[in-house]
Every structure is written in C-alpha cells, then in structure tokens.
Amino acid sequence: MTAQRIDGKAFAARLRERVGEAAAGFATKAGRRPGLAVVLVGEDPASNVYVRSKGKATVAANMESFEHRLAADTSDADLLALVDQLNNDDAVDGILVQLPLPGHLDEQSIIAAISPDKDVDGFHVINAGRLSVGQSGFVPCTPLGCMMLLTDRLGDLSGLEAVVIGRSNIVGKPMAQLLVDANATVTIAHSRTKGLASVVKRADIVVAAVGRPEMIGKDWLKDGATVIDVGINRLPPEPGADKGKLVGDVAFAEASEVAGAITPVPGGVGPMTIAVLLRNTLVAAHRNAGLTAPEGL
Ligand code: NAD
C-alpha cells in the first residue's frame, strides 16, 4: 500500500481563504476588521520568523495585525501592562504572546493575564477547562488543525482507536481531548510509556507530537492507519549545506508503505497552525462584537 499524502498546505490555504472572506463580511457588519495582536519579547530567530509570517497571513486574511516587539530584558510588570492594555483595546480581538518567553519571565502568569475571550491560542487555563468540560472556548491551534485534517480524511471518528504520542499542554493533551469528544478510543503515550511500538500498533489514528526525528518507523504502524505527524525536527546539515533537512517524528518514506494516509513534514500540520489561529481570531471578533460566527470554519 502507498499512503495518501494529506496535503495540509492546500487545506490550510483553503481555510485561510474562507476566513478571509468571512473577515471581509465581518468588517461590513461591524464597521472594523478583526484584529490580532502578537507580542514578541526578545530576538529568538525562530520566533521572529513565526511572528513575521503570522503578521503577513493576518493582513492577507483581511484582518488588522498589531505587532508589539519588546526588548529581551522586558520585565514581568511591563509585559503585564501591555497585556492589560490589549485586553482593554476594542480593536484587538485576539492576543498571542509568542512562546517561549525569555527565562526571567513568568510564562504562566503572563498567559493567565490574557482575557480568556481574546486567548486565541487557547492556552489560558479557563480555555483548557472549557475544552475539558465541553464548553465553547478557544482550542489550541495545532491540535484543532490536526482534528480538521482527520475529520476531512475520515469523517466520523466514532469507535476508532487513537494513540496520541506526547502529553504537552499545547498539543498532546488538547489533541486527546478533541479525539475523545469525537468518540474515538484514546490512549495518550509519552516518554514513560512501556512498549510504545505495540501501543502505537493498535491505532487506527496516530498523532505524533514528540520532537524526535523519525522515531516512528513502519513496524510500529497498523496497516492502513491515518498518521498525523506534528513533530518538526531539524537534522544536522549534510556536508556542504548550511541547514539540515526538516523531518517529522515519523519516518515518512517507510511509514507511507504501511499507513493509509499520512501528513508530510513540512507541508502537513505546520501550515494548519496559522490558518487555525486566523480562524480563532475571526470567531473571537464575532463573539466580541455580539455577532454569530459563520458556520463550518
Ligand atoms: P514537548 O517537548 O512539550 O512534549 C513532547 C512530548 O513527547 C512529552 O509529552 C514527552 O512525554 C513525549 N516524549 C518525549 N520523548 C518521548 C519518547 N521517547 N517516547 C514517547 N514520548 C516521548 O513538545 P510539544 O510542544 O508538544 O511539541 C512536540 C513536537 O511538535 C515538537 O517537534 C514541536 O516542534 C512540534 N510542534 C509543531 C507544531 C506545528 O505547528 N506543526 C506546533 C507545536 C509543536
């Protein structure tokens, strides 16, 4: 069998387009565009790239982008004051504080200070709690994007065996919750799981969010499994190259011989994250303006 390639890049482009159209419709009704504020503290090169591409995608989706770049030595108090200002700014529907923050800052208290109704990353404990008890809130972008790819591919997930590898607050745990809510039978595996390969082998759906290059080989997979690879890992550069290749947590080529469908890295889950962030911002804008968010986004 050769697995179908799940094209997250194309799916994300379609989602961004639908969000952009709905954002234009919002602007007509509300008299303003949806607004996303992104806060970057320090000069982390990867974060810089993410923030720049989020800004571009926001503008391309007919939304306002507010970028706040703060010095690496910004204090907790100054960052909290900015978050407070953004919480009270009616032009701002979504607030994203780019993580990781420099080590001297208290990440948890900064996230806790963001208004849950503007927490489009879905990292606030109120939104984690809402997801856990089935109330509508904001769901972290990466797992929600994975869920969209899964339901697009498989339709109803009822009764399917799903194994999520990784238990982080931003990917593994919300992913597992979304799968349970979709009536899958879910196992969360992690660094202390015994016999990981045999746990993964029973899965109809595998979501890998570990951060270990090509850890999951074809022997781990059940025939026909749907594999969602969240991992983004850079291999050491080949001689003469200045950058190594990007790979996922799954050995793509060999896994494709067994899986029914699989996301590539890059071009799978990665592009979904920004598209879902825009989707969450659009939903926030509607809620903040007392309007009904469009269906099916
Ligand atoms: P994390 O480091 O917070 O969590 C990793 C998880 O993997 C942990 O829960 C740990 O228990 C588990 N783990 C570690 N070693 C293991 C092993 N040998 N066997 C089984 N489980 C093991 O990472 P994260 O933030 O959840 O991200 C995971 C990966 O996903 C990273 O590669 C990250 O770059 C990537 N990521 C991608 C996107 C995207 O947009 N595509 C978004 C977020 C994270």
Short mmCIF file of C-alpha atoms and ligand atoms in Angstrom, two decimals:
data_model
loop_
_atom_site.label_atom_id
_atom_site.label_comp_id
_atom_site.label_asym_id
_atom_site.label_seq_id
_atom_site.Cartn_x
_atom_site.Cartn_y
_atom_site.Cartn_z
CA MET A 1 0.00 0.00 0.00
CA THR A 2 1.18 3.54 -0.63
CA ALA A 3 -0.32 6.02 1.78
CA GLN A 4 -2.26 9.01 0.59
CA ARG A 5 -0.42 12.22 1.36
CA ILE A 6 -2.58 14.54 3.47
CA ASP A 7 -1.93 17.95 2.00
CA GLY A 8 -2.11 20.31 4.98
CA LYS A 9 -0.68 23.16 2.95
CA ALA A 10 -3.58 23.08 0.47
CA PHE A 11 -6.16 22.53 3.24
CA ALA A 12 -4.74 25.49 5.20
CA ALA A 13 -4.78 27.71 2.10
CA ARG A 14 -8.49 26.94 1.58
CA LEU A 15 -9.23 27.62 5.25
CA ARG A 16 -7.35 30.94 5.14
CA GLU A 17 -9.35 31.91 2.08
CA ARG A 18 -12.70 31.13 3.76
CA VAL A 19 -11.60 33.01 6.87
CA GLY A 20 -10.53 35.99 4.74
CA GLU A 21 -13.94 36.12 3.04
CA ALA A 22 -15.73 35.88 6.39
CA ALA A 23 -13.45 38.60 7.82
CA ALA A 24 -14.47 40.92 4.99
CA GLY A 25 -18.13 40.14 5.80
CA PHE A 26 -17.44 40.88 9.47
CA ALA A 27 -15.92 44.26 8.58
CA THR A 28 -19.08 45.23 6.66
CA LYS A 29 -21.29 44.36 9.64
CA ALA A 30 -19.08 45.59 12.48
CA GLY A 31 -17.50 48.61 10.81
CA ARG A 32 -13.99 47.38 11.65
CA ARG A 33 -11.72 44.47 10.76
CA PRO A 34 -10.98 41.62 13.17
CA GLY A 35 -7.71 42.41 14.98
CA LEU A 36 -4.90 40.14 16.15
CA ALA A 37 -2.14 41.43 18.44
CA VAL A 38 1.10 39.47 18.54
CA VAL A 39 3.65 40.15 21.27
CA LEU A 40 7.26 39.10 20.80
CA VAL A 41 9.77 39.53 23.61
CA GLY A 42 13.43 39.31 22.60
CA GLU A 43 15.16 38.27 19.40
CA ASP A 44 14.71 34.50 19.16
CA PRO A 45 15.26 33.91 15.40
CA ALA A 46 12.62 31.15 15.04
CA SER A 47 10.04 33.25 16.92
CA ASN A 48 10.91 36.22 14.73
CA VAL A 49 10.12 34.20 11.61
CA TYR A 50 6.82 32.94 13.10
CA VAL A 51 5.74 36.44 14.12
CA ARG A 52 6.53 37.86 10.69
CA SER A 53 4.60 35.14 8.88
CA LYS A 54 1.66 35.45 11.29
CA GLY A 55 1.55 39.22 10.58
CA LYS A 56 1.54 38.68 6.81
CA ALA A 57 -1.13 35.96 6.96
CA THR A 58 -3.30 38.15 9.21
CA VAL A 59 -3.26 41.06 6.75
CA ALA A 60 -3.84 38.70 3.80
CA ALA A 61 -6.97 37.41 5.60
CA ASN A 62 -8.47 40.93 5.77
CA MET A 63 -7.60 41.41 9.45
CA GLU A 64 -5.62 44.04 11.35
CA SER A 65 -2.24 42.91 12.63
CA PHE A 66 -0.80 44.67 15.68
CA GLU A 67 2.80 43.70 16.34
CA HIS A 68 4.47 44.52 19.65
CA ARG A 69 8.20 43.80 19.75
CA LEU A 70 9.71 44.21 23.19
CA ALA A 71 13.33 44.09 24.35
CA ALA A 72 14.68 40.79 25.71
CA ASP A 73 15.06 42.33 29.19
CA THR A 74 11.40 43.47 29.43
CA SER A 75 10.09 42.98 32.98
CA ASP A 76 7.02 40.95 34.00
CA ALA A 77 5.36 44.21 35.07
CA ASP A 78 5.87 45.88 31.68
CA LEU A 79 4.66 42.83 29.79
CA LEU A 80 1.61 42.54 32.06
CA ALA A 81 0.86 46.23 31.48
CA LEU A 82 0.90 45.66 27.70
CA VAL A 83 -1.38 42.61 28.02
CA ASP A 84 -3.76 44.70 30.13
CA GLN A 85 -3.78 47.45 27.52
CA LEU A 86 -4.54 44.91 24.76
CA ASN A 87 -7.29 43.29 26.87
CA ASN A 88 -8.98 46.69 27.01
CA ASP A 89 -8.48 47.65 23.37
CA ASP A 90 -11.69 47.15 21.36
CA ALA A 91 -9.73 46.91 18.09
CA VAL A 92 -7.96 43.79 19.40
CA ASP A 93 -9.94 40.54 19.25
CA GLY A 94 -7.10 38.09 19.73
CA ILE A 95 -3.88 38.30 21.74
CA LEU A 96 -0.96 35.97 21.16
CA VAL A 97 2.17 36.14 23.28
CA GLN A 98 4.85 34.30 21.33
CA LEU A 99 6.40 31.48 23.37
CA PRO A 100 8.95 30.65 24.61
CA LEU A 101 9.44 33.82 26.65
CA PRO A 102 12.92 34.70 27.94
CA GLY A 103 13.68 32.71 31.10
CA HIS A 104 13.28 35.57 33.61
CA LEU A 105 9.60 35.99 32.69
CA ASP A 106 6.81 34.01 34.33
CA GLU A 107 5.09 32.41 31.34
CA GLN A 108 2.13 31.04 33.32
CA SER A 109 1.21 34.36 34.91
CA ILE A 110 1.51 36.18 31.57
CA ILE A 111 -0.85 33.68 29.88
CA ALA A 112 -3.20 33.89 32.87
CA ALA A 113 -3.38 37.68 32.40
CA ILE A 114 -4.72 37.42 28.84
CA SER A 115 -8.51 37.79 28.72
CA PRO A 116 -9.85 34.24 28.05
CA ASP A 117 -12.12 35.78 25.39
CA LYS A 118 -9.06 37.07 23.49
CA ASP A 119 -6.91 33.98 24.14
CA VAL A 120 -6.91 32.76 20.52
CA ASP A 121 -4.02 30.38 21.27
CA GLY A 122 -6.29 28.55 23.73
CA PHE A 123 -3.53 28.31 26.35
CA HIS A 124 -5.38 30.02 29.24
CA VAL A 125 -6.49 27.62 32.00
CA ILE A 126 -10.06 28.83 31.51
CA ASN A 127 -9.97 27.69 27.89
CA ALA A 128 -8.26 24.40 28.82
CA GLY A 129 -11.06 23.93 31.37
CA ARG A 130 -13.76 24.81 28.84
CA LEU A 131 -12.34 22.22 26.42
CA SER A 132 -12.21 19.66 29.19
CA VAL A 133 -15.87 20.10 30.22
CA GLY A 134 -17.22 20.64 26.71
CA GLN A 135 -17.97 24.38 26.80
CA SER A 136 -17.16 26.54 23.83
CA GLY A 137 -13.90 28.44 24.21
CA PHE A 138 -10.68 28.57 22.26
CA VAL A 139 -8.86 25.35 21.38
CA PRO A 140 -5.08 25.40 20.77
CA CYS A 141 -4.42 25.89 17.06
CA THR A 142 -2.17 22.93 16.28
CA PRO A 143 -4.39 20.16 17.69
CA LEU A 144 -7.52 21.80 16.26
CA GLY A 145 -5.78 21.86 12.87
CA CYS A 146 -4.91 18.14 13.23
CA MET A 147 -8.54 17.42 14.05
CA MET A 148 -9.70 19.23 10.91
CA LEU A 149 -7.33 17.12 8.78
CA LEU A 150 -8.54 13.93 10.49
CA THR A 151 -12.24 14.59 10.08
CA ASP A 152 -11.70 15.72 6.49
CA ARG A 153 -9.99 12.42 5.77
CA LEU A 154 -12.01 10.00 7.93
CA GLY A 155 -15.38 11.65 8.56
CA ASP A 156 -16.85 10.09 11.70
CA LEU A 157 -14.14 9.01 14.17
CA SER A 158 -16.53 7.09 16.46
CA GLY A 159 -15.02 3.96 17.92
CA LEU A 160 -11.65 4.34 16.20
CA GLU A 161 -8.53 3.59 18.24
CA ALA A 162 -6.41 6.73 18.52
CA VAL A 163 -2.94 6.95 20.05
CA VAL A 164 -1.53 10.40 20.79
CA ILE A 165 2.20 10.34 21.48
CA GLY A 166 3.11 13.35 23.63
CA ARG A 167 1.29 14.93 26.57
CA SER A 168 2.14 18.63 26.33
CA ASN A 169 -0.46 21.22 27.26
CA ILE A 170 -0.33 22.78 23.81
CA VAL A 171 -0.51 19.67 21.63
CA GLY A 172 -0.86 16.22 23.24
CA LYS A 173 -3.46 16.85 25.94
CA PRO A 174 -5.87 19.02 23.92
CA MET A 175 -5.47 16.62 20.96
CA ALA A 176 -6.52 13.70 23.15
CA GLN A 177 -9.48 15.68 24.47
CA LEU A 178 -10.66 16.55 20.96
CA LEU A 179 -10.41 12.90 19.92
CA VAL A 180 -12.39 11.76 22.97
CA ASP A 181 -15.03 14.38 22.17
CA ALA A 182 -15.20 12.89 18.66
CA ASN A 183 -15.91 9.46 20.23
CA ALA A 184 -12.54 7.88 19.46
CA THR A 185 -11.00 5.48 21.99
CA VAL A 186 -7.92 7.38 23.05
CA THR A 187 -4.57 6.45 24.56
CA ILE A 188 -2.03 9.12 25.50
CA ALA A 189 1.51 7.74 25.25
CA HIS A 190 4.59 9.61 26.47
CA SER A 191 8.23 9.29 27.47
CA ARG A 192 7.44 6.77 30.25
CA THR A 193 5.11 4.56 28.20
CA LYS A 194 6.21 0.92 28.18
CA GLY A 195 6.18 -0.97 24.88
CA LEU A 196 5.40 2.17 22.87
CA ALA A 197 5.66 0.43 19.50
CA SER A 198 3.00 -2.12 20.44
CA VAL A 199 0.71 0.62 21.81
CA VAL A 200 1.02 2.53 18.53
CA LYS A 201 0.46 -0.66 16.52
CA ARG A 202 -3.18 -0.92 17.61
CA ALA A 203 -4.02 2.61 16.47
CA ASP A 204 -6.30 3.49 13.56
CA ILE A 205 -5.18 7.08 14.17
CA VAL A 206 -1.67 8.02 15.27
CA VAL A 207 -0.86 11.59 16.27
CA ALA A 208 2.86 12.04 16.91
CA ALA A 209 3.87 15.13 18.92
CA VAL A 210 7.18 14.19 20.43
CA GLY A 211 10.04 16.14 18.86
CA ARG A 212 12.26 13.15 17.98
CA PRO A 213 13.33 12.85 14.36
CA GLU A 214 11.81 9.89 12.52
CA MET A 215 11.26 7.91 15.73
CA ILE A 216 8.19 6.09 14.38
CA GLY A 217 9.01 3.53 11.72
CA LYS A 218 6.79 1.34 9.59
CA ASP A 219 6.94 -1.60 12.02
CA TRP A 220 5.06 0.48 14.59
CA LEU A 221 2.05 1.11 12.38
CA LYS A 222 -1.12 -0.85 11.76
CA ASP A 223 -1.94 -1.39 8.09
CA GLY A 224 -4.00 1.50 6.79
CA ALA A 225 -3.52 3.76 9.84
CA THR A 226 -4.01 7.50 9.46
CA VAL A 227 -0.85 9.23 10.67
CA ILE A 228 -0.68 12.87 11.72
CA ASP A 229 2.89 14.00 12.27
CA VAL A 230 3.13 17.13 14.41
CA GLY A 231 6.88 16.90 15.03
CA ILE A 232 9.22 19.44 13.47
CA ASN A 233 12.85 18.39 13.78
CA ARG A 234 15.91 19.71 12.01
CA LEU A 235 18.53 17.09 11.15
CA PRO A 236 22.22 18.01 11.29
CA PRO A 237 23.32 19.59 7.99
CA GLU A 238 24.77 17.40 5.24
CA PRO A 239 28.39 18.23 4.45
CA GLY A 240 28.48 21.50 2.49
CA ALA A 241 24.92 22.55 3.44
CA ASP A 242 24.33 25.31 5.97
CA LYS A 243 20.97 23.94 7.21
CA GLY A 244 19.80 20.40 7.93
CA LYS A 245 16.62 18.90 6.48
CA LEU A 246 13.30 19.26 8.34
CA VAL A 247 11.73 15.95 9.30
CA GLY A 248 8.83 14.85 11.46
CA ASP A 249 8.58 12.31 14.27
CA VAL A 250 7.58 9.68 11.71
CA ALA A 251 9.93 8.14 9.12
CA PHE A 252 7.79 9.38 6.23
CA ALA A 253 9.00 7.23 3.32
CA GLU A 254 8.83 3.88 5.08
CA ALA A 255 5.67 4.73 7.04
CA SER A 256 4.00 5.53 3.71
CA GLU A 257 4.37 1.84 2.76
CA VAL A 258 2.03 0.83 5.61
CA ALA A 259 -0.17 3.83 6.51
CA GLY A 260 -3.43 4.60 4.73
CA ALA A 261 -2.77 8.33 4.87
CA ILE A 262 -0.02 10.49 6.32
CA THR A 263 0.90 14.14 6.71
CA PRO A 264 4.30 15.15 5.33
CA VAL A 265 6.80 17.40 7.15
CA PRO A 266 6.96 20.12 6.01
CA GLY A 267 3.59 20.79 4.37
CA GLY A 268 1.32 18.84 6.70
CA VAL A 269 0.35 20.05 10.16
CA GLY A 270 2.66 23.11 10.17
CA PRO A 271 0.62 25.32 7.79
CA MET A 272 -2.59 24.45 9.68
CA THR A 273 -1.45 26.23 12.84
CA ILE A 274 -1.52 29.77 11.43
CA ALA A 275 -4.72 29.10 9.46
CA VAL A 276 -6.48 27.97 12.66
CA LEU A 277 -5.09 30.98 14.54
CA LEU A 278 -6.81 33.21 11.98
CA ARG A 279 -9.97 31.14 12.29
CA ASN A 280 -9.91 31.55 16.08
CA THR A 281 -9.38 35.31 15.70
CA LEU A 282 -12.36 35.55 13.38
CA VAL A 283 -14.50 33.66 15.90
CA ALA A 284 -13.23 35.94 18.71
CA ALA A 285 -14.14 39.02 16.67
CA HIS A 286 -17.71 37.79 16.18
CA ARG A 287 -18.12 36.95 19.85
CA ASN A 288 -16.63 40.27 20.98
CA ALA A 289 -18.95 42.16 18.63
CA GLY A 290 -22.02 40.14 19.70
CA LEU A 291 -22.35 38.60 16.22
CA THR A 292 -22.83 34.94 15.29
CA ALA A 293 -19.68 33.36 13.89
CA PRO A 294 -20.09 31.77 10.44
CA GLU A 295 -20.72 28.00 10.46
CA GLY A 296 -18.28 25.42 9.20
CA LEU A 297 -14.98 27.17 9.88
P1 NAD B 1 7.03 18.91 24.34
O1 NAD B 1 8.51 18.79 24.38
O2 NAD B 1 6.33 19.85 25.25
O3 NAD B 1 6.37 17.48 24.54
C1 NAD B 1 6.93 16.33 23.97
C2 NAD B 1 6.20 15.12 24.49
O4 NAD B 1 6.80 13.97 23.94
C3 NAD B 1 6.26 14.98 26.01
O5 NAD B 1 4.95 14.91 26.49
C4 NAD B 1 7.02 13.68 26.26
O6 NAD B 1 6.44 12.89 27.28
C5 NAD B 1 6.92 12.97 24.93
N1 NAD B 1 8.14 12.20 24.66
C6 NAD B 1 9.43 12.61 24.74
N2 NAD B 1 10.25 11.61 24.42
C7 NAD B 1 9.49 10.53 24.14
C8 NAD B 1 9.75 9.21 23.75
N3 NAD B 1 10.99 8.78 23.58
N4 NAD B 1 8.72 8.39 23.56
C9 NAD B 1 7.45 8.82 23.71
N5 NAD B 1 7.13 10.06 24.08
C10 NAD B 1 8.13 10.92 24.29
O7 NAD B 1 6.69 19.23 22.81
P2 NAD B 1 5.40 19.87 22.09
O8 NAD B 1 5.40 21.33 22.31
O9 NAD B 1 4.19 19.08 22.38
O10 NAD B 1 5.83 19.61 20.56
C11 NAD B 1 6.07 18.31 20.06
C12 NAD B 1 6.62 18.42 18.65
O11 NAD B 1 5.68 19.07 17.83
C13 NAD B 1 7.91 19.23 18.50
O12 NAD B 1 8.69 18.67 17.46
C14 NAD B 1 7.42 20.59 18.08
O13 NAD B 1 8.38 21.31 17.33
C15 NAD B 1 6.25 20.21 17.23
N6 NAD B 1 5.20 21.24 17.15
C16 NAD B 1 4.74 21.54 15.92
C17 NAD B 1 3.74 22.47 15.77
C18 NAD B 1 3.22 22.77 14.39
O14 NAD B 1 2.72 23.82 14.14
N7 NAD B 1 3.30 21.82 13.48
C19 NAD B 1 3.20 23.12 16.88
C20 NAD B 1 3.66 22.77 18.15
C21 NAD B 1 4.66 21.81 18.28
#
